[in-house]
Each structure stands twice: as C-alpha cells, then as structure tokens.
Short mmCIF file of C-alpha atoms and ligand atoms in Angstrom, two decimals:
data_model
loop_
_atom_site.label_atom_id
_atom_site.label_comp_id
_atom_site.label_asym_id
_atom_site.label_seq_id
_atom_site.Cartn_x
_atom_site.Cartn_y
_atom_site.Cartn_z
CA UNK A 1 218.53 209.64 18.79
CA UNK A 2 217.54 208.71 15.23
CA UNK A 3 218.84 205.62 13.87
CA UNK A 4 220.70 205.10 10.67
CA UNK A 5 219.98 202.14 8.48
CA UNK A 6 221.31 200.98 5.46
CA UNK A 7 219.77 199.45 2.34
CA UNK A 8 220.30 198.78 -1.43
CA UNK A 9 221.00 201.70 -3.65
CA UNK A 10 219.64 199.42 -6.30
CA UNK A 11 217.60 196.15 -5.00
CA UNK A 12 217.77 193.33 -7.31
CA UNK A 13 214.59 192.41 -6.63
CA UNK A 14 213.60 196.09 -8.30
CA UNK A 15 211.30 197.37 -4.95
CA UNK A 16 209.24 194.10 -4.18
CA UNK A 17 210.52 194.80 -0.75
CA UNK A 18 212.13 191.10 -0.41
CA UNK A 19 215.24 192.24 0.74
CA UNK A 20 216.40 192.23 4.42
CA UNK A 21 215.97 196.32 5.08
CA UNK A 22 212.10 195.18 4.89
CA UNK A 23 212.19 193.62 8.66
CA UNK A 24 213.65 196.70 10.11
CA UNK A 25 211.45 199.35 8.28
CA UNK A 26 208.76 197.80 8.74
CA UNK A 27 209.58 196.82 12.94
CA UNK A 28 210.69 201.10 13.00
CA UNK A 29 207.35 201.74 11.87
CA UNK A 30 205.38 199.03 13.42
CA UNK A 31 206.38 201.13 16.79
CA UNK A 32 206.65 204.75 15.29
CA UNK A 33 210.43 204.95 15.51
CA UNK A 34 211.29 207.41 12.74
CA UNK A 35 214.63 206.37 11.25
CA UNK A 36 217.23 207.75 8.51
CA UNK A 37 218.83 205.40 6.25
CA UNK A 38 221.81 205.38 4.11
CA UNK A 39 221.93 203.83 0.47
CA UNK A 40 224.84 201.55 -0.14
CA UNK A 41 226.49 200.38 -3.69
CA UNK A 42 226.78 196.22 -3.67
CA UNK A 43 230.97 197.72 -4.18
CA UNK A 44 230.68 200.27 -0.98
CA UNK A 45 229.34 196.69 0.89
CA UNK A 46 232.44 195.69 0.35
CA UNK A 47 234.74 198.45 1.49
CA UNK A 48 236.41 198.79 5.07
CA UNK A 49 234.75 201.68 6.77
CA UNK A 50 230.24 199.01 5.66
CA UNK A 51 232.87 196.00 7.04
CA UNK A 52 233.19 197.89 10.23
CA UNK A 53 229.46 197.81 10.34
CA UNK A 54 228.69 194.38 9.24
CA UNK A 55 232.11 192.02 9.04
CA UNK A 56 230.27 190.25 6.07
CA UNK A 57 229.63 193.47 4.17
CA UNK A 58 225.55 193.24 3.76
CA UNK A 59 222.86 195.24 4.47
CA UNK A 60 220.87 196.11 6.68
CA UNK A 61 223.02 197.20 9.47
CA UNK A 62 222.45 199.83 12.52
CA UNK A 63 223.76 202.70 13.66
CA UNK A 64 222.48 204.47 16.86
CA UNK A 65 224.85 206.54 18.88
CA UNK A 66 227.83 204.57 19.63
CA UNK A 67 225.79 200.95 18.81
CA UNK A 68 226.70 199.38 15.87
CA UNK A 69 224.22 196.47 14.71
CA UNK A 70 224.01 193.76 11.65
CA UNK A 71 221.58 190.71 11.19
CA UNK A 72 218.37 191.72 10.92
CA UNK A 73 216.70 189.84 13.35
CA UNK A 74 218.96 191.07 15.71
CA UNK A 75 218.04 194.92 14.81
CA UNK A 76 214.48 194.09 14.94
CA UNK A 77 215.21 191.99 18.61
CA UNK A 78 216.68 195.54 19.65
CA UNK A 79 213.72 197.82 18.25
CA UNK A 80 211.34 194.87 19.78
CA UNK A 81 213.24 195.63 23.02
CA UNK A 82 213.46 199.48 23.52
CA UNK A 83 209.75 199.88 22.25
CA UNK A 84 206.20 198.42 23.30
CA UNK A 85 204.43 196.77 20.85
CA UNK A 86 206.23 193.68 19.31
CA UNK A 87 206.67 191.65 22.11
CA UNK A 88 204.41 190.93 24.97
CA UNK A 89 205.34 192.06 28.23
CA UNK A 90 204.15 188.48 29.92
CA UNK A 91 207.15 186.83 30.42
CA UNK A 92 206.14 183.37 28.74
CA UNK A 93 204.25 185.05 25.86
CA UNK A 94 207.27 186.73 25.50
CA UNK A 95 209.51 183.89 25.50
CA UNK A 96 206.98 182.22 22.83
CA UNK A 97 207.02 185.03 20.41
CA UNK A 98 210.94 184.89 20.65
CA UNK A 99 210.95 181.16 19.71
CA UNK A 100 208.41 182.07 16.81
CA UNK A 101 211.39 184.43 15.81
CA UNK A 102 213.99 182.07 15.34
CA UNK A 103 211.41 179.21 14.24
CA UNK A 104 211.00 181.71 11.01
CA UNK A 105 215.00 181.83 10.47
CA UNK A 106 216.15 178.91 11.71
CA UNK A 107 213.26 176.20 10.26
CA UNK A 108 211.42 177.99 7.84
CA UNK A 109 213.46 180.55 5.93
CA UNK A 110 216.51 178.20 5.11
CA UNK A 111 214.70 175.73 2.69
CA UNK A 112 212.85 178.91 0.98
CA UNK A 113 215.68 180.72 0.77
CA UNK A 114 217.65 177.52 -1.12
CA UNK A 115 214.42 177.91 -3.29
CA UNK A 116 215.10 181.14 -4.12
CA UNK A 117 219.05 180.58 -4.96
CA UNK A 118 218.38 177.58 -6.85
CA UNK A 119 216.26 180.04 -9.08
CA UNK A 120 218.50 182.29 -9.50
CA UNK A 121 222.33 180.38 -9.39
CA UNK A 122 221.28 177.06 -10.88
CA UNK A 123 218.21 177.36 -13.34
CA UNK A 124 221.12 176.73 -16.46
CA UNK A 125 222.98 173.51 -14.98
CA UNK A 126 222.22 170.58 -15.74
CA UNK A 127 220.86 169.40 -12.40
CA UNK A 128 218.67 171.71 -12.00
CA UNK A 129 215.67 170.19 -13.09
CA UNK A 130 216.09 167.12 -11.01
CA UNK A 131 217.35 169.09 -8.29
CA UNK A 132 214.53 171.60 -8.02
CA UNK A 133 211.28 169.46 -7.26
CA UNK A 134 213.41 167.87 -3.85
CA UNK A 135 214.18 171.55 -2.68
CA UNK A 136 210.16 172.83 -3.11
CA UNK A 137 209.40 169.65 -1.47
CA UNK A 138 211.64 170.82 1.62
CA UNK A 139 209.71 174.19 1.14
CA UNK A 140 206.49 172.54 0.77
CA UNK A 141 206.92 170.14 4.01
CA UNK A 142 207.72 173.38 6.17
CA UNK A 143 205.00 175.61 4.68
CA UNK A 144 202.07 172.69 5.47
CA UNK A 145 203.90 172.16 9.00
CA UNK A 146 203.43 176.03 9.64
CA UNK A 147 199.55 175.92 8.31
CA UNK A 148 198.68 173.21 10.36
CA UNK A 149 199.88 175.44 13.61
CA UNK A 150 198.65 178.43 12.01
CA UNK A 151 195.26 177.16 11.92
CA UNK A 152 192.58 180.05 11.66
CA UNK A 153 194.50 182.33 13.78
CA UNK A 154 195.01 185.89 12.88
CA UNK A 155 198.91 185.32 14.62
CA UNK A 156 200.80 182.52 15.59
CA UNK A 157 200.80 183.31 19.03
CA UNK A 158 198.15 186.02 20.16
CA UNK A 159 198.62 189.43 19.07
CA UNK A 160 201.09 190.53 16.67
CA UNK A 161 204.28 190.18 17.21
CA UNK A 162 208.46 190.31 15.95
CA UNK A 163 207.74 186.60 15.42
CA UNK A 164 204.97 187.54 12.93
CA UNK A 165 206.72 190.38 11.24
CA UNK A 166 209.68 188.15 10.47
CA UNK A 167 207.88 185.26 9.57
CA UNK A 168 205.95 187.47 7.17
CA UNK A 169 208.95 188.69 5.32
CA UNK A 170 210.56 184.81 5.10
CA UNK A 171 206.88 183.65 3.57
CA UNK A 172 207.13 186.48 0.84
CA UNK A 173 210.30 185.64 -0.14
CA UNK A 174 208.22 182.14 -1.13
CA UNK A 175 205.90 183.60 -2.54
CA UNK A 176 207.55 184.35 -6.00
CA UNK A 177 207.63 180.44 -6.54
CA UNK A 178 204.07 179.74 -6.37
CA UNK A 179 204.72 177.65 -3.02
CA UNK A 180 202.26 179.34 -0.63
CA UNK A 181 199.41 178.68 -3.10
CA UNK A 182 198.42 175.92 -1.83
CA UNK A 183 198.42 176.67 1.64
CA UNK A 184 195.39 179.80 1.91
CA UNK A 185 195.56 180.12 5.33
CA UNK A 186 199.26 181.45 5.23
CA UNK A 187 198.23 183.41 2.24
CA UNK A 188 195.64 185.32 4.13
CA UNK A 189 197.98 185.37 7.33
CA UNK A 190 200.14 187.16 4.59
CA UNK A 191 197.45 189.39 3.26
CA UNK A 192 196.82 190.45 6.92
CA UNK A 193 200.74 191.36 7.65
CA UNK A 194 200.89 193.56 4.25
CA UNK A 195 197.67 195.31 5.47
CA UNK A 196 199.27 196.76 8.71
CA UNK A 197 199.96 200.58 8.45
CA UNK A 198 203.45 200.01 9.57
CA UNK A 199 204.06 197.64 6.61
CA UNK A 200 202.80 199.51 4.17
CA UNK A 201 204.73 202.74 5.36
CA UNK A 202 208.09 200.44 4.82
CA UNK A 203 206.94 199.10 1.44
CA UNK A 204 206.79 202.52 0.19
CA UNK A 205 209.60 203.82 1.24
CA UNK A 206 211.81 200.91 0.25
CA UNK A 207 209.83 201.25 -3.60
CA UNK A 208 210.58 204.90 -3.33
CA UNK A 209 214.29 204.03 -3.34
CA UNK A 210 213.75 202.01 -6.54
CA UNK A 211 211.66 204.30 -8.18
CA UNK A 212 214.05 207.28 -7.18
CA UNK A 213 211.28 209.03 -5.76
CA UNK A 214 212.29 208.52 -1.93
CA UNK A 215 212.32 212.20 0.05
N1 GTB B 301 221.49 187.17 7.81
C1 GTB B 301 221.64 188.51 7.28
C2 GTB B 301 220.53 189.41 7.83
O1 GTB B 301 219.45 188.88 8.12
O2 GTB B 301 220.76 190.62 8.01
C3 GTB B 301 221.57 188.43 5.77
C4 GTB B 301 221.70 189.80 5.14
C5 GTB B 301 221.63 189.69 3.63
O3 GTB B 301 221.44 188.59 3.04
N2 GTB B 301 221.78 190.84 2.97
C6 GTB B 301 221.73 190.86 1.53
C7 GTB B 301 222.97 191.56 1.00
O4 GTB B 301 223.45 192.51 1.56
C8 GTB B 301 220.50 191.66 1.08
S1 GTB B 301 218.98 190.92 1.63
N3 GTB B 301 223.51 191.04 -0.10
C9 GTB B 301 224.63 191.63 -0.74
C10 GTB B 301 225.85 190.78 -0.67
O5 GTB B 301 225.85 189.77 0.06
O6 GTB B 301 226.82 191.14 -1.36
C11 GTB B 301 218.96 189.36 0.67
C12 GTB B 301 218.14 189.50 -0.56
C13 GTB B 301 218.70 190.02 -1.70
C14 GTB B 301 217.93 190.11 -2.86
C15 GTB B 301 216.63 189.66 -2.86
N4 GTB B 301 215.86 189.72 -4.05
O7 GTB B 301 216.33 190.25 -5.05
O8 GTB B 301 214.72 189.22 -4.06
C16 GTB B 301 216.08 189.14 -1.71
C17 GTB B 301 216.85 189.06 -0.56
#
C-alpha cells in the first residue's frame, strides 16, 4: 500500500528542504518506498478532519491503510522498521543507532532550533542582541560535543543509519546561522548525507513543490 504524506503547500523556508517532510522523503527513498503526498494550507493544518491526523495540526503526518502517524521521527522509526536499510539488524547496533536518533532530537536539535526561532521571533526586541550570543553558545557547545564523537568517521555509528538521516536534517537547520563553520568535520559529514541518492531524490521533490513544478 502506498503511503500518503503531507507537506507545506508553501514552505517558508521557500524549498531549502528544512522543514520536517525532509526526514520522511528522504527515509521513503533512502529504502525505495515510493510514496504520495498531500499539500496542506498552514489554515487546512488547522482544521478538524489534519487534527485527526496530527492533534497539533503540523506536518508531516502518515497515512497507510488504517495507520495514522505524526512526529517525524516516529514515521521515519516506522519506515526504519518495515524496511532494511536504516537500522542494523544486530541487536546492539541497533539499539545504538536508536539512541543516535533521539540524541539528534532530544540533545542536539533543541538549542538549534531556539537558534533558529530567536532569528526569526526575536531579531526586533530589545533583548535580542544580548540574548542571541548565550543561545549560539548552547548551539556551539553541542555542535563541538558532536565533532569530537564524530571524529573522522563517515557515520556516527558504522554504516548509515535513521540516526544519521535525522541528525543530518537537525545540523542543516544550523547551518543557515553560520554555526557549523567552524566545526569541518560535521560539515563534510553533512556534505556526505546530501550526496546520497535518496537525499537528493527528496530535495527535489520537496523544491518541486516550491517551484510548482512537482509531477
Ligand atoms: N515534532 C514535530 C515533528 O517532528 O513532526 C514537529 C513538526 C513541525 O514542527 N512541523 C512544522 C509545522 O507544521 C513544519 S516543520 N508548522 C506549522 C504550524 O505549526 O502551524 C518546522 C519548520 C518550519 C519552517 C522551517 N523553515 O522555514 O526553515 C523549518 C522547519
């Protein structure tokens, strides 16, 4: 059964592929799972019949017979799960490339997304400019932390995995800010992510949407 996604009619971030849709393209393609999706207005987020999908009227959600999914990570846990390929089958390598999952939403994507909201909610109060240099120094702390594990590894853990393709998509969002500069080992380990096939196939489709050129 094909799956039905949803994602921006119009992205604010105009097709840079930052928002959360990303993840689960680019896990669908990662594994070949071809997938429909269904464009939503930020008002149709917000109307009963998306709330029945996702209670707190986002995107992406998931659709798949009679499953209903939201959170992200959770849709790309459940592609990770019915298809080979983005978790290892060993049973401890499996259990590490979970924890790398929720190590990129739990400890590293909070202080880069306040970042990113600070940007965008705060840049004309007048706190911002003493506010801003503690919250990239929250980012900055987590980003060094992560290139000290990182190392010269192609992945964190082995082969690629879910834990790589989210962390991926949380270090993009920082990279916008200028944050990941200084830190060229996660800027190749990024280079190396948005060279995969499968993430190049869900860049261009999410553009496509932006551009109005999708099929
Ligand atoms: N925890 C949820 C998940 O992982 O699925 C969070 C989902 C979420 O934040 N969805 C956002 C949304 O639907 C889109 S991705 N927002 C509409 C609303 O809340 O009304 C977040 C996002 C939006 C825009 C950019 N950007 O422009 O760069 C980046 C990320």
């Amino acid at each position: 059964m094909t799956p039905t996604i949803t994602a921006f009619e119009q992205s604010p971030d105009r097709g840079q592929g930052l928002a959360r849709d990303m993840r689960v393209r680019w896990a669908l393609e990662e594994v070949g799972q071809p997938y429909d999706v269904r464009l939503v207005s930020f008002a149709a987020m917000k109307r009963p019949a998306h709330l029945a999908l996702n209670p707190f009227g986002q995107i992406p959600t998931w659709e798949e017979g009679d499953l209903v999914l939201f959170e992200s990570a959770a849709i790309v846990f459940h592609i990770a799960q019915q298809h080979a390929g983005l978790l290892p089958d060993e049973a401890s390598a499996r259990s590490r490339a979970i924890a790398w999952m929720f190590a990129a939403l739990n400890t590293v994507e909070p202080p880069i997304v306040e970042r990113s909201m600070v940007g965008i909610l705060e840049r004309d109060e007048p706190w911002y400019a003493q506010r801003l240099p503690a919250v990239e120094q929250r980012v900055r702390h987590r980003l060094a932390q992560l290139s000290r594990r990182l190392g010269d590894a192609q992945w964190l853990d082995g082969a690629f995995s879910a834990g790589d393709l989210l962390m991926a998509t949380v270090l993009l969002r920082a990279r916008p800010t200028g944050l990941l500069d200084g830190y060229p080992n996660l800027c190749a380990y990024l280079a190396r992510a948005e060279a995969r096939p499968g993430y190049r196939r869900a860049f261009a489709a999410q553009l496509a949407v932006f551009n109005g050129t999708q099929g």
